Amino acid sequence: MKKVLKIILVSIVMFYGAISIFPFIWSFITSLKPTTEVNMFTIPWGDLSFKNYIYIFKNFPFVTWLFNSVIVASLVTLGNIIFNSMAGYALARIEFPGKKGIFIGILGMMMIPGQVVMVPTYIILVHFGWINSYLGLTIPFMFNFFNIFLMRQFFMGIPKDLEEAGYIDGLSRFGIFFRIILPVSKSALSTQFILSFTGNWNSFLWPTLIGRKQSMYTLPVGLNSFYGQYFQFWDQVLAGVMLLSIPAILIFIIFQKHFIAGIANSGSKE
């Protein structure tokens, strides 16, 4: 009976996996098709080529958009790792007045959709003069309440003996944090890295509001300009989407082991 149940569960997982990956495979094949074959369900094996990829590099500032995406996603991810980790550590390990109130406030902010605060944030940045700038694209997203919560939960599971050993060796609070706590938190940091980088790499709404000039477009915003007024060039759009997907897929493949461990350990507590 257990063997039959196992076969059924494996079959369901394989079926779900096939359904999930089919749109990606279809998109990749369509990105290789000529424009006249895009709406055909058949695969013209002899006509498949990388012409669409070459076309978007030659006719659009794709390299500039790629550079902007790399800069924005990297800076936001770096800021998240530094600031969220420090905030999570303070909430997990340091006693100070108002600590519980701040933590409850963070939990409450996690339940508020980001779109609710987008308009007031935009108005503030207009007064700062940060429209069409990397500051406007990056600074507002260098803090993330979910990642602060994630890091706090992980830090609470680290034995206090490690910190006490650091104090005995003469380390300060910052020394303990950077030389002891962070090195043993690779799984949680990797989880935060994947969530922050992929989330900002694929972000569309905020870069559309802030990056008005074509030179400040990120890749998702630039891909949106592929749409024609009367006709949509899906072959070129999907070629751009495939290029957009590659970094996120590579990062997940590289850090997936730490990602799973980080999620599993974030719920543990000493």
CSV table of C-alpha atoms in Angstrom, one decimal:
chain,number,residue,atom,x,y,z
A,1,MET,CA,0.0,0.0,0.0
A,2,LYS,CA,2.8,2.4,0.9
A,3,LYS,CA,4.5,1.6,-2.4
A,4,VAL,CA,1.4,2.4,-4.4
A,5,LEU,CA,0.9,5.6,-2.4
A,6,LYS,CA,4.5,6.6,-3.1
A,7,ILE,CA,4.0,6.0,-6.9
A,8,ILE,CA,0.9,8.1,-6.9
A,9,LEU,CA,2.6,11.0,-5.0
A,10,VAL,CA,5.6,10.9,-7.3
A,11,SER,CA,3.3,10.8,-10.4
A,12,ILE,CA,1.5,13.9,-9.1
A,13,VAL,CA,4.8,15.7,-8.5
A,14,MET,CA,6.1,14.8,-11.9
A,15,PHE,CA,2.8,15.9,-13.6
A,16,TYR,CA,2.9,19.2,-11.7
A,17,GLY,CA,6.5,19.7,-12.6
A,18,ALA,CA,5.8,19.1,-16.3
A,19,ILE,CA,2.9,21.6,-16.3
A,20,SER,CA,5.0,24.2,-14.5
A,21,ILE,CA,8.0,24.0,-16.8
A,22,PHE,CA,6.0,23.8,-20.1
A,23,PRO,CA,5.4,27.6,-20.4
A,24,PHE,CA,9.2,28.2,-20.0
A,25,ILE,CA,10.0,25.6,-22.7
A,26,TRP,CA,7.3,27.0,-25.0
A,27,SER,CA,8.6,30.5,-24.4
A,28,PHE,CA,12.2,29.5,-25.3
A,29,ILE,CA,11.1,27.8,-28.5
A,30,THR,CA,9.0,30.7,-29.5
A,31,SER,CA,11.9,33.1,-28.9
A,32,LEU,CA,13.8,31.1,-31.6
A,33,LYS,CA,11.0,31.2,-34.1
A,34,PRO,CA,10.6,33.7,-37.0
A,35,THR,CA,7.9,36.3,-36.5
A,36,THR,CA,5.6,34.6,-39.1
A,37,GLU,CA,5.6,31.4,-37.1
A,38,VAL,CA,5.0,32.8,-33.6
A,39,ASN,CA,1.3,32.0,-33.6
A,40,MET,CA,1.7,28.5,-34.9
A,41,PHE,CA,1.6,25.7,-32.4
A,42,THR,CA,4.0,23.6,-34.5
A,43,ILE,CA,7.7,23.8,-34.2
A,44,PRO,CA,9.6,24.8,-37.5
A,45,TRP,CA,12.8,23.0,-36.5
A,46,GLY,CA,14.6,24.2,-39.7
A,47,ASP,CA,13.8,27.9,-39.1
A,48,LEU,CA,14.8,28.1,-35.4
A,49,SER,CA,17.6,30.5,-34.8
A,50,PHE,CA,19.0,33.1,-32.4
A,51,LYS,CA,18.2,36.0,-34.8
A,52,ASN,CA,15.7,37.5,-32.2
A,53,TYR,CA,18.4,37.7,-29.6
A,54,ILE,CA,20.8,39.4,-32.0
A,55,TYR,CA,18.1,41.8,-33.1
A,56,ILE,CA,17.3,43.1,-29.6
A,57,PHE,CA,20.9,43.6,-28.8
A,58,LYS,CA,21.4,45.6,-32.1
A,59,ASN,CA,18.2,47.6,-32.0
A,60,PHE,CA,17.6,48.3,-28.3
A,61,PRO,CA,19.9,49.6,-25.6
A,62,PHE,CA,19.7,46.2,-24.0
A,63,VAL,CA,23.2,46.4,-22.5
A,64,THR,CA,22.3,49.6,-20.7
A,65,TRP,CA,19.1,48.1,-19.3
A,66,LEU,CA,21.1,45.0,-18.3
A,67,PHE,CA,23.7,47.2,-16.5
A,68,ASN,CA,20.9,49.1,-14.7
A,69,SER,CA,19.3,45.9,-13.6
A,70,VAL,CA,22.6,44.5,-12.3
A,71,ILE,CA,23.3,47.8,-10.4
A,72,VAL,CA,19.9,48.1,-8.9
A,73,ALA,CA,19.5,44.4,-7.9
A,74,SER,CA,23.1,44.2,-6.5
A,75,LEU,CA,22.9,47.4,-4.4
A,76,VAL,CA,19.4,46.6,-3.0
A,77,THR,CA,20.5,43.1,-2.1
A,78,LEU,CA,23.7,44.3,-0.5
A,79,GLY,CA,21.7,46.8,1.6
A,80,ASN,CA,19.2,44.2,2.6
A,81,ILE,CA,21.9,41.8,3.7
A,82,ILE,CA,23.6,44.4,5.9
A,83,PHE,CA,20.7,46.4,7.3
A,84,ASN,CA,18.2,43.5,7.7
A,85,SER,CA,20.8,41.3,9.4
A,86,MET,CA,21.8,44.0,11.9
A,87,ALA,CA,18.1,44.7,12.7
A,88,GLY,CA,17.4,41.0,13.1
A,89,TYR,CA,20.4,40.6,15.3
A,90,ALA,CA,19.3,43.5,17.5
A,91,LEU,CA,15.8,42.1,17.9
A,92,ALA,CA,17.1,38.6,18.6
A,93,ARG,CA,20.0,39.3,21.0
A,94,ILE,CA,20.0,42.8,22.4
A,95,GLU,CA,17.6,44.1,25.2
A,96,PHE,CA,16.5,47.7,24.7
A,97,PRO,CA,13.3,49.7,25.5
A,98,GLY,CA,10.5,49.3,23.0
A,99,LYS,CA,11.9,46.1,21.5
A,100,LYS,CA,8.6,44.2,21.6
A,101,GLY,CA,6.7,47.2,20.2
A,102,ILE,CA,9.2,47.4,17.3
A,103,PHE,CA,8.9,43.7,16.6
A,104,ILE,CA,5.1,43.9,16.6
A,105,GLY,CA,5.3,46.9,14.3
A,106,ILE,CA,7.5,44.9,11.9
A,107,LEU,CA,5.0,42.0,11.9
A,108,GLY,CA,2.2,44.5,11.2
A,109,MET,CA,4.1,46.1,8.3
A,110,MET,CA,4.5,42.6,6.8
A,111,MET,CA,0.8,42.4,6.4
A,112,ILE,CA,0.4,45.7,4.5
A,113,PRO,CA,0.8,45.5,0.7
A,114,GLY,CA,3.7,47.4,-0.7
A,115,GLN,CA,1.5,49.3,-3.1
A,116,VAL,CA,-0.2,51.0,-0.2
A,117,VAL,CA,3.0,52.9,0.7
A,118,MET,CA,4.2,53.4,-2.9
A,119,VAL,CA,2.4,56.7,-3.5
A,120,PRO,CA,3.7,58.5,-0.3
A,121,THR,CA,7.2,57.1,-0.9
A,122,TYR,CA,7.1,58.4,-4.5
A,123,ILE,CA,6.0,61.9,-3.3
A,124,ILE,CA,8.9,62.0,-0.8
A,125,LEU,CA,11.4,61.0,-3.5
A,126,VAL,CA,10.1,63.7,-5.8
A,127,HIS,CA,10.9,66.3,-3.1
A,128,PHE,CA,14.3,64.7,-2.7
A,129,GLY,CA,14.9,65.0,-6.4
A,130,TRP,CA,15.6,61.3,-6.7
A,131,ILE,CA,13.5,60.6,-9.8
A,132,ASN,CA,15.5,59.1,-12.7
A,133,SER,CA,18.3,58.2,-10.4
A,134,TYR,CA,19.9,55.1,-8.8
A,135,LEU,CA,19.1,56.5,-5.4
A,136,GLY,CA,15.4,56.4,-6.1
A,137,LEU,CA,15.6,52.9,-7.5
A,138,THR,CA,17.6,51.4,-4.7
A,139,ILE,CA,17.3,53.3,-1.3
A,140,PRO,CA,13.6,52.6,-0.6
A,141,PHE,CA,14.1,48.8,-0.9
A,142,MET,CA,17.2,48.4,1.1
A,143,PHE,CA,15.1,47.4,4.1
A,144,ASN,CA,12.6,44.5,4.1
A,145,PHE,CA,10.4,43.6,7.0
A,146,PHE,CA,10.1,39.9,6.0
A,147,ASN,CA,13.8,39.6,5.8
A,148,ILE,CA,14.3,41.2,9.2
A,149,PHE,CA,11.8,38.7,10.6
A,150,LEU,CA,13.6,35.9,8.9
A,151,MET,CA,17.0,36.9,10.2
A,152,ARG,CA,15.6,37.4,13.8
A,153,GLN,CA,14.2,33.9,13.8
A,154,PHE,CA,17.5,32.5,12.6
A,155,PHE,CA,19.7,34.4,15.1
A,156,MET,CA,17.5,33.2,17.9
A,157,GLY,CA,18.5,29.6,17.1
A,158,ILE,CA,22.3,30.3,17.5
A,159,PRO,CA,23.7,29.2,20.8
A,160,LYS,CA,24.5,32.0,23.2
A,161,ASP,CA,27.8,30.2,24.1
A,162,LEU,CA,29.3,31.5,20.8
A,163,GLU,CA,28.7,35.1,21.9
A,164,GLU,CA,30.0,34.4,25.4
A,165,ALA,CA,33.2,32.9,23.9
A,166,GLY,CA,33.6,36.1,21.8
A,167,TYR,CA,33.2,38.3,24.9
A,168,ILE,CA,35.9,36.2,26.7
A,169,ASP,CA,38.2,36.8,23.7
A,170,GLY,CA,37.7,40.5,24.0
A,171,LEU,CA,35.4,41.1,21.0
A,172,SER,CA,33.0,44.0,21.0
A,173,ARG,CA,29.3,43.6,20.0
A,174,PHE,CA,30.2,44.5,16.4
A,175,GLY,CA,33.1,42.1,16.5
A,176,ILE,CA,30.9,39.3,17.6
A,177,PHE,CA,28.3,40.1,15.0
A,178,PHE,CA,30.7,40.4,12.0
A,179,ARG,CA,33.3,37.7,13.1
A,180,ILE,CA,31.1,35.1,14.7
A,181,ILE,CA,27.4,35.5,14.0
A,182,LEU,CA,27.5,36.3,10.3
A,183,PRO,CA,29.9,33.5,9.4
A,184,VAL,CA,27.6,30.8,10.9
A,185,SER,CA,24.5,32.4,9.2
A,186,LYS,CA,25.4,31.5,5.6
A,187,SER,CA,22.1,29.6,5.0
A,188,ALA,CA,20.0,32.5,6.2
A,189,LEU,CA,22.1,35.0,4.3
A,190,SER,CA,21.8,32.9,1.1
A,191,THR,CA,18.0,32.8,1.5
A,192,GLN,CA,17.9,36.5,1.9
A,193,PHE,CA,20.2,37.0,-1.1
A,194,ILE,CA,18.0,34.9,-3.3
A,195,LEU,CA,14.8,36.6,-2.2
A,196,SER,CA,16.2,40.1,-2.5
A,197,PHE,CA,18.0,39.7,-5.8
A,198,THR,CA,15.3,37.8,-7.7
A,199,GLY,CA,12.6,40.1,-6.3
A,200,ASN,CA,14.4,43.3,-7.4
A,201,TRP,CA,15.7,41.8,-10.6
A,202,ASN,CA,12.1,41.1,-11.7
A,203,SER,CA,10.6,44.3,-10.2
A,204,PHE,CA,8.6,46.3,-12.7
A,205,LEU,CA,6.1,48.7,-11.1
A,206,TRP,CA,8.6,50.8,-9.0
A,207,PRO,CA,11.3,51.1,-11.7
A,208,THR,CA,8.5,52.2,-14.1
A,209,LEU,CA,7.6,55.0,-11.7
A,210,ILE,CA,11.1,56.2,-11.0
A,211,GLY,CA,13.0,55.5,-14.2
A,212,ARG,CA,11.3,57.8,-16.7
A,213,LYS,CA,14.3,58.1,-19.1
A,214,GLN,CA,15.1,55.2,-21.4
A,215,SER,CA,18.7,55.4,-20.1
A,216,MET,CA,17.4,54.5,-16.6
A,217,TYR,CA,15.2,51.6,-17.7
A,218,THR,CA,15.8,48.3,-16.1
A,219,LEU,CA,15.4,45.1,-18.1
A,220,PRO,CA,11.7,44.4,-17.2
A,221,VAL,CA,10.8,48.1,-18.0
A,222,GLY,CA,12.8,47.9,-21.2
A,223,LEU,CA,11.1,44.7,-22.3
A,224,ASN,CA,7.8,46.5,-22.0
A,225,SER,CA,8.9,48.9,-24.7
A,226,PHE,CA,9.1,46.0,-27.2
A,227,TYR,CA,5.3,46.1,-27.5
A,228,GLY,CA,4.2,47.7,-30.8
A,229,GLN,CA,1.3,50.0,-31.0
A,230,TYR,CA,-0.7,47.7,-33.3
A,231,PHE,CA,1.3,44.5,-33.2
A,232,GLN,CA,3.1,42.7,-30.4
A,233,PHE,CA,6.4,41.1,-31.4
A,234,TRP,CA,6.2,38.1,-29.1
A,235,ASP,CA,9.3,36.5,-30.6
A,236,GLN,CA,11.5,39.5,-29.5
A,237,VAL,CA,9.7,39.9,-26.2
A,238,LEU,CA,10.2,36.3,-25.3
A,239,ALA,CA,13.9,36.4,-26.4
A,240,GLY,CA,14.3,39.3,-23.9
A,241,VAL,CA,12.4,37.4,-21.2
A,242,MET,CA,14.7,34.4,-21.6
A,243,LEU,CA,17.7,36.7,-21.1
A,244,LEU,CA,16.0,38.2,-18.1
A,245,SER,CA,15.5,34.8,-16.6
A,246,ILE,CA,19.1,33.5,-16.8
A,247,PRO,CA,20.6,35.4,-13.8
A,248,ALA,CA,17.8,34.5,-11.5
A,249,ILE,CA,17.9,30.8,-12.5
A,250,LEU,CA,21.7,30.7,-12.1
A,251,ILE,CA,21.5,32.3,-8.6
A,252,PHE,CA,18.9,29.9,-7.5
A,253,ILE,CA,20.8,26.8,-8.7
A,254,ILE,CA,24.0,28.0,-7.0
A,255,PHE,CA,22.4,28.9,-3.7
A,256,GLN,CA,19.5,26.4,-3.6
A,257,LYS,CA,21.1,24.1,-0.9
A,258,HIS,CA,21.6,27.1,1.5
A,259,PHE,CA,18.2,28.5,0.6
A,260,ILE,CA,16.3,25.4,1.7
A,261,ALA,CA,18.5,25.2,4.9
A,262,GLY,CA,17.8,28.8,5.7
A,263,ILE,CA,14.1,28.4,5.4
A,264,ALA,CA,14.2,25.3,7.5
A,265,ASN,CA,16.3,26.8,10.2
A,266,SER,CA,14.5,30.2,10.4
A,267,GLY,CA,11.8,28.5,12.5
A,268,SER,CA,14.1,27.0,15.0
A,269,LYS,CA,14.7,28.5,18.4
A,270,GLU,CA,17.3,27.8,21.1
